PDB file of C-alpha atoms in Angstrom:
ATOM      1  CA  MET A  25      20.795   9.444   6.505  1.00 39.00           C
ATOM      2  CA  SER A  26      17.773   7.108   6.301  1.00 42.00           C
ATOM      3  CA  ASP A  27      17.503   4.690   3.394  1.00 46.00           C
ATOM      4  CA  LEU A  28      14.332   5.675   1.578  1.00 45.00           C
ATOM      5  CA  SER A  29      14.822   3.779  -1.651  1.00 46.00           C
ATOM      6  CA  HIS A  30      11.589   1.943  -0.840  1.00 44.00           C
ATOM      7  CA  VAL A  31       9.718   5.270  -0.739  1.00 46.00           C
ATOM      8  CA  ARG A  32      11.358   6.535  -3.956  1.00 46.00           C
ATOM      9  CA  ALA A  33       9.395   3.834  -5.795  1.00 46.00           C
ATOM     10  CA  LEU A  34       6.249   5.868  -5.140  1.00 45.00           C
ATOM     11  CA  ARG A  35       7.302   8.663  -7.468  1.00 44.00           C
ATOM     12  CA  PRO A  36      10.830   8.342  -8.855  1.00 44.00           C
ATOM     13  CA  GLY A  37      10.376  11.608 -10.803  1.00 42.00           C
ATOM     14  CA  PHE A  38      10.173  13.780  -7.693  1.00 38.00           C
ATOM     15  CA  PRO A  39      13.748  14.014  -6.350  1.00 38.00           C
ATOM     16  CA  VAL A  40      13.157  17.405  -4.678  1.00 38.00           C
ATOM     17  CA  ILE A  41      10.206  16.084  -2.690  1.00 38.00           C
ATOM     18  CA  MET A  42      12.032  12.857  -1.821  1.00 40.00           C
ATOM     19  CA  GLY A  43      15.044  14.911  -0.728  1.00 42.00           C
ATOM     20  CA  GLU A  44      12.760  16.715   1.699  1.00 43.00           C
ATOM     21  CA  VAL A  45      11.468  13.394   3.022  1.00 43.00           C
ATOM     22  CA  GLU A  46      15.037  12.233   3.605  1.00 45.00           C
ATOM     23  CA  ARG A  47      15.978  15.458   5.397  1.00 44.00           C
ATOM     24  CA  THR A  48      12.830  15.319   7.523  1.00 43.00           C
ATOM     25  CA  LEU A  49      13.707  11.803   8.659  1.00 45.00           C
ATOM     26  CA  SER A  50      17.335  12.726   9.343  1.00 46.00           C
ATOM     27  CA  GLY A  51      16.460  15.830  11.385  1.00 46.00           C
ATOM     28  CA  GLY A  52      16.615  18.605   8.783  1.00 44.00           C
ATOM     29  CA  GLN A  53      15.482  22.116   9.777  1.00 41.00           C
ATOM     30  CA  ARG A  54      12.026  23.104   8.663  1.00 39.00           C
ATOM     31  CA  GLU A  55       9.838  26.142   9.067  1.00 39.00           C
ATOM     32  CA  GLY A  56       6.105  25.943   8.504  1.00 41.00           C
ATOM     33  CA  GLY A  57       6.349  22.451   6.986  1.00 44.00           C
ATOM     34  CA  ALA A  58       8.891  23.366   4.276  1.00 44.00           C
ATOM     35  CA  PHE A  59      12.682  23.385   4.364  1.00 44.00           C
ATOM     36  CA  LEU A  60      14.106  26.885   4.293  1.00 45.00           C
ATOM     37  CA  ASP A  61      16.524  26.058   1.456  1.00 48.00           C
ATOM     38  CA  SER A  62      14.009  24.037  -0.551  1.00 45.00           C
ATOM     39  CA  PRO A  63      12.854  25.076  -4.031  1.00 50.00           C
ATOM     40  CA  THR A  64       9.340  24.175  -2.817  1.00 49.00           C
ATOM     41  CA  SER A  65       9.582  26.454   0.248  1.00 51.00           C
ATOM     42  CA  GLY A  66       6.504  28.660   0.311  1.00 55.00           C
ATOM     43  CA  GLN A  67       4.749  26.453  -2.240  1.00 63.00           C
ATOM     44  CA  GLN A  68       2.116  23.870  -1.564  1.00 71.00           C
ATOM     45  CA  GLU A  69       3.686  20.405  -1.688  1.00 77.00           C
ATOM     46  CA  GLU A  70       2.244  17.950  -4.204  1.00 88.00           C
ATOM     47  CA  THR A  71       0.286  15.109  -2.651  1.00 88.00           C
ATOM     48  CA  LEU A  72       0.049  11.424  -3.496  1.00 89.00           C
ATOM     49  CA  PRO A  73      -3.402   9.764  -3.476  1.00 94.00           C
ATOM     50  CA  PHE A  74      -3.670   6.467  -1.597  1.00 94.00           C
ATOM     51  CA  VAL A  75      -6.557   4.021  -1.143  1.00 96.00           C
ATOM     52  CA  VAL A  76      -6.898   3.366   2.606  1.00 95.00           C
ATOM     53  CA  MET A  77      -8.077  -0.060   3.745  1.00 94.00           C
ATOM     54  CA  ALA A  78      -8.566  -2.051   6.936  1.00 92.00           C
ATOM     55  CA  LEU A  79      -7.195  -5.520   7.486  1.00 89.00           C
ATOM     56  CA  ALA A  80      -7.370  -7.535  10.721  1.00 86.00           C
ATOM     57  CA  GLY A  81      -7.590  -4.405  12.857  1.00 86.00           C
ATOM     58  CA  GLU A  82      -4.684  -2.683  11.083  1.00 88.00           C
ATOM     59  CA  THR A  83      -4.805   0.111   8.501  1.00 92.00           C
ATOM     60  CA  PHE A  84      -2.880  -0.016   5.231  1.00 93.00           C
ATOM     61  CA  ALA A  85      -2.824   1.996   2.012  1.00 94.00           C
ATOM     62  CA  VAL A  86      -1.904   1.440  -1.633  1.00 94.00           C
ATOM     63  CA  GLU A  87      -1.004   4.179  -4.098  1.00 93.00           C
ATOM     64  CA  ILE A  88      -4.135   4.792  -6.161  1.00 94.00           C
ATOM     65  CA  SER A  89      -2.243   4.645  -9.462  1.00 93.00           C
ATOM     66  CA  ARG A  90      -1.791   0.891  -8.818  1.00 93.00           C
ATOM     67  CA  VAL A  91      -5.497   0.268  -8.126  1.00 95.00           C
ATOM     68  CA  ARG A  92      -7.612  -0.696 -11.130  1.00 94.00           C
ATOM     69  CA  GLU A  93     -10.908  -0.991  -9.252  1.00 96.00           C
ATOM     70  CA  ILE A  94     -12.507  -1.996  -5.964  1.00 96.00           C
ATOM     71  CA  ILE A  95     -15.295  -4.575  -5.982  1.00 96.00           C
ATOM     72  CA  ARG A  96     -17.595  -6.327  -3.540  1.00 96.00           C
ATOM     73  CA  VAL A  97     -16.534  -9.894  -2.849  1.00 95.00           C
ATOM     74  CA  PRO A  98     -18.111 -12.171  -5.475  1.00 95.00           C
ATOM     75  CA  LYS A  99     -18.096 -15.960  -5.433  1.00 94.00           C
ATOM     76  CA  ILE A 100     -14.463 -17.020  -5.095  1.00 95.00           C
ATOM     77  CA  THR A 101     -13.592 -20.360  -6.663  1.00 95.00           C
ATOM     78  CA  TRP A 102     -11.263 -22.372  -4.460  1.00 92.00           C
ATOM     79  CA  ILE A 103      -8.198 -23.901  -6.136  1.00 92.00           C
ATOM     80  CA  PRO A 104      -7.184 -27.328  -4.785  1.00 93.00           C
ATOM     81  CA  GLY A 105      -3.544 -27.413  -3.688  1.00 91.00           C
ATOM     82  CA  ALA A 106      -3.113 -23.615  -3.703  1.00 91.00           C
ATOM     83  CA  ALA A 107      -1.087 -21.943  -0.978  1.00 90.00           C
ATOM     84  CA  ALA A 108      -3.024 -20.810   2.111  1.00 89.00           C
ATOM     85  CA  HIS A 109      -2.774 -17.131   1.136  1.00 91.00           C
ATOM     86  CA  ILE A 110      -4.400 -17.774  -2.266  1.00 92.00           C
ATOM     87  CA  LYS A 111      -8.114 -17.453  -1.569  1.00 92.00           C
ATOM     88  CA  GLY A 112      -8.977 -18.625  -5.099  1.00 94.00           C
ATOM     89  CA  VAL A 113      -9.966 -17.011  -8.377  1.00 96.00           C
ATOM     90  CA  ILE A 114     -12.840 -14.834  -9.516  1.00 97.00           C
ATOM     91  CA  ASN A 115     -14.371 -14.074 -12.882  1.00 95.00           C
ATOM     92  CA  LEU A 116     -14.013 -10.341 -13.514  1.00 95.00           C
ATOM     93  CA  ARG A 117     -15.924  -9.592 -16.727  1.00 93.00           C
ATOM     94  CA  GLY A 118     -14.490 -12.668 -18.450  1.00 92.00           C
ATOM     95  CA  ASN A 119     -10.996 -12.406 -16.944  1.00 92.00           C
ATOM     96  CA  VAL A 120      -9.793 -14.960 -14.413  1.00 94.00           C
ATOM     97  CA  VAL A 121      -8.235 -13.028 -11.512  1.00 95.00           C
ATOM     98  CA  SER A 122      -6.324 -14.604  -8.614  1.00 95.00           C
ATOM     99  CA  VAL A 123      -7.361 -13.381  -5.168  1.00 96.00           C
ATOM    100  CA  ILE A 124      -4.730 -13.048  -2.441  1.00 93.00           C
ATOM    101  CA  ASP A 125      -5.802 -13.133   1.203  1.00 92.00           C
ATOM    102  CA  LEU A 126      -3.537 -10.334   2.385  1.00 89.00           C
ATOM    103  CA  ALA A 127      -4.131 -11.092   6.085  1.00 88.00           C
ATOM    104  CA  VAL A 128      -2.776 -14.614   5.683  1.00 88.00           C
ATOM    105  CA  LEU A 129       0.125 -13.471   3.498  1.00 87.00           C
ATOM    106  CA  ILE A 130       1.408 -10.923   6.001  1.00 83.00           C
ATOM    107  CA  SER A 131       0.765 -13.087   9.061  1.00 78.00           C
ATOM    108  CA  LEU A 132      -2.278 -11.293  10.466  1.00 79.00           C
ATOM    109  CA  THR A 133      -5.440 -12.923  11.777  1.00 72.00           C
ATOM    110  CA  ASP A 134      -7.399 -14.755   9.081  1.00 68.00           C
ATOM    111  CA  SER A 135     -11.091 -13.958   8.836  1.00 68.00           C
ATOM    112  CA  ASP A 136     -13.937 -14.813   6.532  1.00 74.00           C
ATOM    113  CA  PRO A 137     -15.136 -12.056   4.183  1.00 79.00           C
ATOM    114  CA  GLY A 138     -17.883  -9.946   5.747  1.00 80.00           C
ATOM    115  CA  GLN A 139     -20.416  -7.423   4.482  1.00 87.00           C
ATOM    116  CA  GLN A 140     -17.786  -4.643   4.281  1.00 92.00           C
ATOM    117  CA  SER A 141     -15.055  -6.822   2.720  1.00 93.00           C
ATOM    118  CA  ARG A 142     -13.759  -5.781  -0.670  1.00 96.00           C
ATOM    119  CA  ILE A 143     -11.362  -7.010  -3.308  1.00 96.00           C
ATOM    120  CA  VAL A 144      -8.916  -4.364  -4.445  1.00 97.00           C
ATOM    121  CA  ILE A 145      -7.948  -5.153  -8.041  1.00 97.00           C
ATOM    122  CA  VAL A 146      -4.381  -4.039  -8.682  1.00 95.00           C
ATOM    123  CA  ASP A 147      -2.280  -4.027 -11.826  1.00 89.00           C
ATOM    124  CA  SER A 148       0.979  -5.919 -11.440  1.00 82.00           C
ATOM    125  CA  SER A 149       3.207  -6.239 -14.492  1.00 81.00           C
ATOM    126  CA  HIS A 150       0.162  -6.030 -16.776  1.00 82.00           C
ATOM    127  CA  GLU A 151      -1.612  -8.750 -14.818  1.00 86.00           C
ATOM    128  CA  LEU A 152      -4.681  -8.158 -12.661  1.00 92.00           C
ATOM    129  CA  VAL A 153      -4.532  -9.495  -9.105  1.00 95.00           C
ATOM    130  CA  GLY A 154      -7.185  -9.204  -6.399  1.00 96.00           C
ATOM    131  CA  ILE A 155      -6.294  -8.346  -2.802  1.00 95.00           C
ATOM    132  CA  LEU A 156      -8.931  -9.347  -0.239  1.00 94.00           C
ATOM    133  CA  VAL A 157      -9.321  -6.751   2.565  1.00 94.00           C
ATOM    134  CA  ASP A 158     -11.796  -6.260   5.404  1.00 94.00           C
ATOM    135  CA  SER A 159     -12.926  -2.853   4.125  1.00 95.00           C
ATOM    136  CA  VAL A 160     -11.917   0.147   2.059  1.00 96.00           C
ATOM    137  CA  SER A 161     -12.543   3.429   3.829  1.00 93.00           C
ATOM    138  CA  GLN A 162     -11.343   6.317   1.691  1.00 92.00           C
ATOM    139  CA  VAL A 163      -8.911   7.851  -0.734  1.00 94.00           C
ATOM    140  CA  GLU A 164      -6.491  10.059   1.140  1.00 92.00           C
ATOM    141  CA  GLU A 165      -4.053  12.625  -0.245  1.00 92.00           C
ATOM    142  CA  ILE A 166      -0.693  12.201   1.509  1.00 90.00           C
ATOM    143  CA  VAL A 167       2.120  14.719   1.495  1.00 88.00           C
ATOM    144  CA  PRO A 168       5.410  12.898   0.750  1.00 87.00           C
ATOM    145  CA  SER A 169       7.200  14.728   3.573  1.00 86.00           C
ATOM    146  CA  SER A 170       4.768  13.104   6.049  1.00 86.00           C
ATOM    147  CA  LEU A 171       6.006   9.618   5.104  1.00 88.00           C
ATOM    148  CA  GLU A 172       8.216   7.921   7.668  1.00 88.00           C
ATOM    149  CA  PRO A 173      10.136   4.632   7.616  1.00 87.00           C
ATOM    150  CA  PRO A 174       8.057   1.679   8.844  1.00 82.00           C
ATOM    151  CA  MET A 175       8.059   0.989  12.579  1.00 77.00           C
ATOM    152  CA  GLN A 176      10.645  -1.503  13.746  1.00 71.00           C
ATOM    153  CA  THR A 177       7.961  -3.139  15.891  1.00 70.00           C
ATOM    154  CA  LEU A 178       6.415  -4.748  12.798  1.00 70.00           C
ATOM    155  CA  ASP A 179       7.348  -8.382  12.420  1.00 72.00           C
ATOM    156  CA  GLN A 180       9.892  -9.179   9.698  1.00 72.00           C
ATOM    157  CA  LYS A 181       7.297 -10.321   7.174  1.00 73.00           C
ATOM    158  CA  GLN A 182       5.252  -7.137   7.589  1.00 77.00           C
ATOM    159  CA  GLN A 183       8.391  -4.986   7.343  1.00 76.00           C
ATOM    160  CA  ASN A 184       9.041  -6.539   3.912  1.00 81.00           C
ATOM    161  CA  PHE A 185       5.703  -5.269   2.607  1.00 86.00           C
ATOM    162  CA  VAL A 186       5.362  -1.882   4.321  1.00 88.00           C
ATOM    163  CA  MET A 187       7.569   0.664   2.556  1.00 88.00           C
ATOM    164  CA  ALA A 188       6.577   3.669   4.691  1.00 90.00           C
ATOM    165  CA  GLN A 189       4.015   4.858   7.184  1.00 89.00           C
ATOM    166  CA  SER A 190       2.050   8.020   7.815  1.00 90.00           C
ATOM    167  CA  SER A 191      -0.552   9.239  10.272  1.00 89.00           C
ATOM    168  CA  ILE A 192      -3.984   9.852   8.743  1.00 88.00           C
ATOM    169  CA  ASN A 193      -6.594  11.381  11.042  1.00 87.00           C
ATOM    170  CA  GLY A 194      -4.622  10.152  14.054  1.00 88.00           C
ATOM    171  CA  VAL A 195      -4.327   6.566  12.762  1.00 89.00           C
ATOM    172  CA  MET A 196      -0.956   5.093  11.747  1.00 89.00           C
ATOM    173  CA  VAL A 197      -1.215   3.735   8.199  1.00 91.00           C
ATOM    174  CA  GLY A 198       1.283   1.369   6.566  1.00 90.00           C
ATOM    175  CA  MET A 199       1.950   2.113   2.893  1.00 92.00           C
ATOM    176  CA  LEU A 200       2.124  -1.236   1.116  1.00 91.00           C
ATOM    177  CA  ASP A 201       4.683  -2.022  -1.561  1.00 91.00           C
ATOM    178  CA  ILE A 202       2.194  -3.846  -3.769  1.00 91.00           C
ATOM    179  CA  ASP A 203       4.917  -5.276  -6.028  1.00 90.00           C
ATOM    180  CA  LYS A 204       6.572  -7.006  -3.061  1.00 90.00           C
ATOM    181  CA  VAL A 205       3.189  -8.271  -1.847  1.00 90.00           C
ATOM    182  CA  ILE A 206       2.411  -9.863  -5.208  1.00 90.00           C
ATOM    183  CA  GLU A 207       5.950 -11.183  -5.664  1.00 89.00           C
ATOM    184  CA  GLU A 208       5.735 -12.898  -2.280  1.00 86.00           C
ATOM    185  CA  ALA A 209       2.302 -14.305  -3.129  1.00 87.00           C
ATOM    186  CA  ARG A 210       3.686 -15.820  -6.331  1.00 86.00           C
ATOM    187  CA  THR A 211       6.745 -17.393  -4.711  1.00 83.00           C
ATOM    188  CA  ALA A 212       5.474 -18.421  -1.265  1.00 72.00           C
TER     189      ALA A 212
END
């Protein structure tokens, strides 16, 4: 059976749904999108809302419950001696917030912020952190049974941060483990 402990972090209180995800990935029998022996068979499956964003030609998503707000890119103050993936800090209504350049952190192509660039402010252990992305496109409701393990073709660093993947409108989207992203940013 597939190890989906990384996906369980999305909603640890939904063992029935996560059980269905595990059976889907291990070849369980389904009819009409629901397992025949499932307590949710015949019922509409609960969805998880994710914020979908673009980064260096790739598409990623973060569970919306972790997102505090999404802002246009303000003036970012550079910090001398900071790691390459730390873009700097911003003033967010009197709070100093570190901004992580996610492309640099996960070994994608670095680019300067453009007109569509945004900073996704996330809450990590009661601390606000900004994640610089190329654009934010939508909020998408994802059915947990549609989540799959990340592709093995991702490089090792990307595999550490992508806890699952799903197809949204024909595009493969990597679901980021935001805690691992921020932990890596703090220690790298």
